[in-house]
Amino acid sequence: MSEVTRLIVVRHGNTFNSGDVILRVGSATDIPLTETGMKQAYAAGAMIAELGFDPQVIFHAPLQRTCQSAVGIAASFPDAALEETEFLSELDYGSDDGKPEDEVVLRLGIVEDPAAITPDTALDDLRAAGKAALKRWDAEAVLPKAWYFLAERAGELEKQWQDFAALILEKYTGKTVVAVTSNGIARFSKAILPGGESLEGSLKLATGAFGVYEFSDGAWHSTRWNVRPQL
């Protein structure tokens, strides 16, 4: 498999334990992996090795959760270099960053269609609207209206992934490269695909999961997406 140029995009492992208050974790909320999250990182590395892939370099965002995940993956590849890359850092969700996810969902629902809100509108209806907005974000990378300020960053990410893929072809032809990032960033990696080709299923990667792109016939193609090793 050494002749194939390959990019493996990995989402960091869990940052919350069962029973914790789940927060909207963006670039302004730098928290470490849980014990389970670290196990997920080791498991991702082990599965990548089992597939016969041998990364030459593991790029990662500078946040704790991505640094620790990169180290866990690297345990299976002692000769791989670790390299910090800023563009892989998660999005900054502004006033929602670091807030409980339940609060964020409610606010997103309010902003989605404020003209439709009446004194009789139930909070559960607003939460449903917020959850629907998040579902579109996860599945299709459609920004909730409350996150309008991320539109420019989203556009930049598509170009950054394309530039990153070009760098891989320039410096690592015939090699395997890993990029450890967060869910908000990973979904835009689809920008390296040729027109008309998309990822299978939702754009969202589960924690500790990964996707694989391979370069053939002059273009990048997705061969796996949202592969999550069992612990």
One Martini backbone bead per residue (centre of mass of N, CA, C, O) as a GRO file, in nm:
protein
  231
    1MET     BB    1   0.049   0.068   0.001
    2SER     BB    2   0.290   0.277  -0.057
    3GLU     BB    3   0.175   0.398  -0.349
    4VAL     BB    4  -0.040   0.540  -0.186
    5THR     BB    5  -0.212   0.831  -0.147
    6ARG     BB    6  -0.296   0.928   0.197
    7LEU     BB    7  -0.587   1.043   0.393
    8ILE     BB    8  -0.641   1.066   0.748
    9VAL     BB    9  -0.933   1.148   0.928
   10VAL     BB   10  -0.942   1.246   1.276
   11ARG     BB   11  -1.123   1.226   1.559
   12HIS     BB   12  -1.133   1.292   1.856
   13GLY     BB   13  -1.197   1.201   2.158
   14ASN     BB   14  -1.335   1.202   2.443
   15THR     BB   15  -1.445   1.482   2.685
   16PHE     BB   16  -1.677   1.303   2.820
   17ASN     BB   17  -1.860   1.172   3.065
   18SER     BB   18  -2.085   1.001   3.206
   19GLY     BB   19  -2.296   1.267   3.337
   20ASP     BB   20  -2.202   1.501   3.206
   21VAL     BB   21  -2.191   1.820   3.103
   22ILE     BB   22  -2.253   1.918   2.789
   23LEU     BB   23  -2.051   2.095   2.569
   24ARG     BB   24  -1.958   2.349   2.356
   25VAL     BB   25  -1.669   2.260   2.173
   26GLY     BB   26  -1.423   2.477   2.098
   27SER     BB   27  -1.139   2.671   2.066
   28ALA     BB   28  -1.208   2.810   2.363
   29THR     BB   29  -1.226   2.492   2.461
   30ASP     BB   30  -0.960   2.347   2.647
   31ILE     BB   31  -0.983   2.004   2.668
   32PRO     BB   32  -0.941   1.696   2.769
   33LEU     BB   33  -0.930   1.378   2.774
   34THR     BB   34  -1.054   1.102   2.853
   35GLU     BB   35  -1.001   0.782   2.912
   36THR     BB   36  -1.171   0.695   2.671
   37GLY     BB   37  -1.044   0.888   2.464
   38MET     BB   38  -0.764   0.756   2.476
   39LYS     BB   39  -0.855   0.476   2.385
   40GLN     BB   40  -0.954   0.571   2.108
   41ALA     BB   41  -0.680   0.655   2.000
   42TYR     BB   42  -0.543   0.380   2.017
   43ALA     BB   43  -0.759   0.234   1.842
   44ALA     BB   44  -0.715   0.394   1.585
   45GLY     BB   45  -0.422   0.318   1.542
   46ALA     BB   46  -0.463   0.010   1.535
   47MET     BB   47  -0.660   0.008   1.291
   48ILE     BB   48  -0.479   0.142   1.085
   49ALA     BB   49  -0.269  -0.086   1.101
   50GLU     BB   50  -0.461  -0.325   1.024
   51LEU     BB   51  -0.507  -0.194   0.728
   52GLY     BB   52  -0.188  -0.124   0.639
   53PHE     BB   53  -0.115   0.151   0.753
   54ASP     BB   54   0.177   0.401   0.734
   55PRO     BB   55   0.243   0.674   0.876
   56GLN     BB   56   0.462   0.956   0.848
   57VAL     BB   57   0.240   1.170   0.949
   58ILE     BB   58   0.095   1.370   1.229
   59PHE     BB   59  -0.148   1.585   1.224
   60HIS     BB   60  -0.239   1.866   1.450
   61ALA     BB   61  -0.393   2.029   1.671
   62PRO     BB   62  -0.323   2.238   1.965
   63LEU     BB   63  -0.518   2.097   2.126
   64GLN     BB   64  -0.544   1.869   2.367
   65ARG     BB   65  -0.733   1.656   2.226
   66THR     BB   66  -0.546   1.636   1.968
   67CYS     BB   67  -0.271   1.581   2.090
   68GLN     BB   68  -0.352   1.321   2.245
   69SER     BB   69  -0.456   1.165   2.000
   70ALA     BB   70  -0.189   1.164   1.843
   71VAL     BB   71  -0.030   1.005   2.053
   72GLY     BB   72  -0.208   0.752   2.051
   73ILE     BB   73  -0.169   0.686   1.751
   74ALA     BB   74   0.154   0.683   1.758
   75ALA     BB   75   0.188   0.413   1.916
   76SER     BB   76   0.166   0.253   1.625
   77PHE     BB   77   0.393   0.491   1.510
   78PRO     BB   78   0.712   0.558   1.602
   79ASP     BB   79   0.810   0.700   1.310
   80ALA     BB   80   0.616   0.921   1.332
   81ALA     BB   81   0.542   1.241   1.283
   82LEU     BB   82   0.474   1.540   1.466
   83GLU     BB   83   0.231   1.804   1.361
   84GLU     BB   84   0.140   2.125   1.397
   85THR     BB   85  -0.195   2.260   1.294
   86GLU     BB   86  -0.402   2.527   1.291
   87PHE     BB   87  -0.645   2.461   1.086
   88LEU     BB   88  -0.747   2.210   1.279
   89SER     BB   89  -0.896   2.389   1.450
   90GLU     BB   90  -1.161   2.458   1.593
   91LEU     BB   91  -1.426   2.628   1.616
   92ASP     BB   92  -1.567   2.943   1.702
   93TYR     BB   93  -1.880   2.978   1.890
   94GLY     BB   94  -1.861   3.202   2.073
   95SER     BB   95  -2.111   3.232   2.303
   96ASP     BB   96  -2.132   2.901   2.288
   97ASP     BB   97  -1.866   2.856   2.401
   98GLY     BB   98  -1.885   2.636   2.680
   99LYS     BB   99  -2.177   2.568   2.669
  100PRO     BB  100  -2.445   2.414   2.724
  101GLU     BB  101  -2.612   2.232   2.495
  102ASP     BB  102  -2.902   2.302   2.578
  103GLU     BB  103  -2.867   2.609   2.546
  104VAL     BB  104  -2.782   2.611   2.251
  105VAL     BB  105  -3.031   2.480   2.127
  106LEU     BB  106  -3.230   2.700   2.214
  107ARG     BB  107  -3.095   2.941   2.070
  108LEU     BB  108  -3.107   2.827   1.786
  109GLY     BB  109  -3.418   2.807   1.775
  110ILE     BB  110  -3.480   3.110   1.808
  111VAL     BB  111  -3.309   3.208   1.548
  112GLU     BB  112  -3.433   3.056   1.308
  113ASP     BB  113  -3.759   3.176   1.383
  114PRO     BB  114  -3.863   3.451   1.538
  115ALA     BB  115  -4.141   3.520   1.388
  116ALA     BB  116  -4.281   3.240   1.504
  117ILE     BB  117  -4.290   3.356   1.782
  118THR     BB  118  -4.496   3.305   2.063
  119PRO     BB  119  -4.649   3.291   2.368
  120ASP     BB  120  -4.716   2.969   2.286
  121THR     BB  121  -4.440   2.879   2.263
  122ALA     BB  122  -4.255   2.606   2.312
  123LEU     BB  123  -3.955   2.496   2.424
  124ASP     BB  124  -3.960   2.228   2.267
  125ASP     BB  125  -3.984   2.361   1.988
  126LEU     BB  126  -3.715   2.513   2.000
  127ARG     BB  127  -3.538   2.267   2.041
  128ALA     BB  128  -3.618   2.127   1.779
  129ALA     BB  129  -3.504   2.349   1.597
  130GLY     BB  130  -3.212   2.326   1.701
  131LYS     BB  131  -3.169   2.026   1.630
  132ALA     BB  132  -3.220   2.061   1.327
  133ALA     BB  133  -2.984   2.253   1.277
  134LEU     BB  134  -2.764   2.053   1.374
  135LYS     BB  135  -2.827   1.830   1.171
  136ARG     BB  136  -2.751   1.998   0.920
  137TRP     BB  137  -2.463   2.048   1.008
  138ASP     BB  138  -2.371   1.748   1.028
  139ALA     BB  139  -2.480   1.645   0.736
  140GLU     BB  140  -2.428   1.942   0.545
  141ALA     BB  141  -2.292   2.215   0.652
  142VAL     BB  142  -2.530   2.388   0.771
  143LEU     BB  143  -2.568   2.679   0.910
  144PRO     BB  144  -2.678   2.818   1.164
  145LYS     BB  145  -2.801   3.130   1.207
  146ALA     BB  146  -2.637   3.190   1.476
  147TRP     BB  147  -2.360   3.114   1.286
  148TYR     BB  148  -2.295   3.335   1.066
  149PHE     BB  149  -1.989   3.410   1.152
  150LEU     BB  150  -1.878   3.123   1.007
  151ALA     BB  151  -1.880   3.154   0.696
  152GLU     BB  152  -1.591   3.243   0.634
  153ARG     BB  153  -1.446   3.003   0.766
  154ALA     BB  154  -1.576   2.784   0.592
  155GLY     BB  155  -1.455   2.884   0.326
  156GLU     BB  156  -1.158   2.857   0.413
  157LEU     BB  157  -1.153   2.550   0.471
  158GLU     BB  158  -1.179   2.446   0.187
  159LYS     BB  159  -0.906   2.567   0.092
  160GLN     BB  160  -0.724   2.437   0.313
  161TRP     BB  161  -0.775   2.145   0.232
  162GLN     BB  162  -0.674   2.172  -0.057
  163ASP     BB  163  -0.387   2.264   0.022
  164PHE     BB  164  -0.321   2.016   0.194
  165ALA     BB  165  -0.354   1.807  -0.033
  166ALA     BB  166  -0.131   1.931  -0.210
  167LEU     BB  167   0.098   1.892  -0.006
  168ILE     BB  168   0.087   1.586   0.002
  169LEU     BB  169   0.156   1.546  -0.301
  170GLU     BB  170   0.434   1.693  -0.279
  171LYS     BB  171   0.562   1.540   0.001
  172TYR     BB  172   0.366   1.241   0.009
  173THR     BB  173   0.405   1.054  -0.215
  174GLY     BB  174   0.299   0.730  -0.138
  175LYS     BB  175   0.171   0.818   0.133
  176THR     BB  176   0.073   0.851   0.479
  177VAL     BB  177  -0.170   1.073   0.629
  178VAL     BB  178  -0.252   1.241   0.934
  179ALA     BB  179  -0.557   1.410   1.066
  180VAL     BB  180  -0.616   1.580   1.369
  181THR     BB  181  -0.947   1.668   1.478
  182SER     BB  182  -1.257   1.815   1.447
  183ASN     BB  183  -1.577   1.813   1.349
  184GLY     BB  184  -1.597   2.106   1.226
  185ILE     BB  185  -1.350   2.040   1.026
  186ALA     BB  186  -1.378   1.756   0.892
  187ARG     BB  187  -1.631   1.811   0.702
  188PHE     BB  188  -1.445   1.994   0.494
  189SER     BB  189  -1.274   1.770   0.348
  190LYS     BB  190  -1.467   1.729   0.097
  191ALA     BB  191  -1.324   1.955  -0.085
  192ILE     BB  192  -1.118   1.741  -0.228
  193LEU     BB  193  -1.332   1.653  -0.400
  194PRO     BB  194  -1.478   1.599  -0.671
  195GLY     BB  195  -1.722   1.682  -0.857
  196GLY     BB  196  -2.006   1.494  -0.730
  197GLU     BB  197  -1.854   1.402  -0.480
  198SER     BB  198  -1.923   1.222  -0.174
  199LEU     BB  199  -2.002   1.136   0.126
  200GLU     BB  200  -2.100   0.884   0.328
  201GLY     BB  201  -2.342   1.020   0.466
  202SER     BB  202  -2.261   1.183   0.719
  203LEU     BB  203  -2.022   1.427   0.805
  204LYS     BB  204  -2.005   1.309   1.073
  205LEU     BB  205  -1.783   1.239   1.330
  206ALA     BB  206  -1.707   1.038   1.557
  207THR     BB  207  -1.557   0.974   1.827
  208GLY     BB  208  -1.260   0.821   1.713
  209ALA     BB  209  -1.300   0.860   1.419
  210PHE     BB  210  -1.262   0.783   1.056
  211GLY     BB  211  -1.121   0.883   0.738
  212VAL     BB  212  -1.061   0.799   0.382
  213TYR     BB  213  -0.820   0.911   0.145
  214GLU     BB  214  -0.755   0.867  -0.212
  215PHE     BB  215  -0.518   0.879  -0.479
  216SER     BB  216  -0.669   0.865  -0.812
  217ASP     BB  217  -0.690   0.953  -1.130
  218GLY     BB  218  -0.630   1.267  -1.038
  219ALA     BB  219  -0.791   1.208  -0.755
  220TRP     BB  220  -0.988   1.228  -0.486
  221HIS     BB  221  -1.110   0.963  -0.260
  222SER     BB  222  -1.357   0.799  -0.084
  223THR     BB  223  -1.327   0.487   0.117
  224ARG     BB  224  -1.390   0.609   0.408
  225TRP     BB  225  -1.645   0.665   0.680
  226ASN     BB  226  -1.690   0.656   1.007
  227VAL     BB  227  -1.467   0.488   1.157
  228ARG     BB  228  -1.521   0.290   1.463
  229PRO     BB  229  -1.365   0.164   1.706
  230GLN     BB  230  -1.361  -0.085   1.926
  231LEU     BB  231  -1.322  -0.130   2.289
   0.00000   0.00000   0.00000
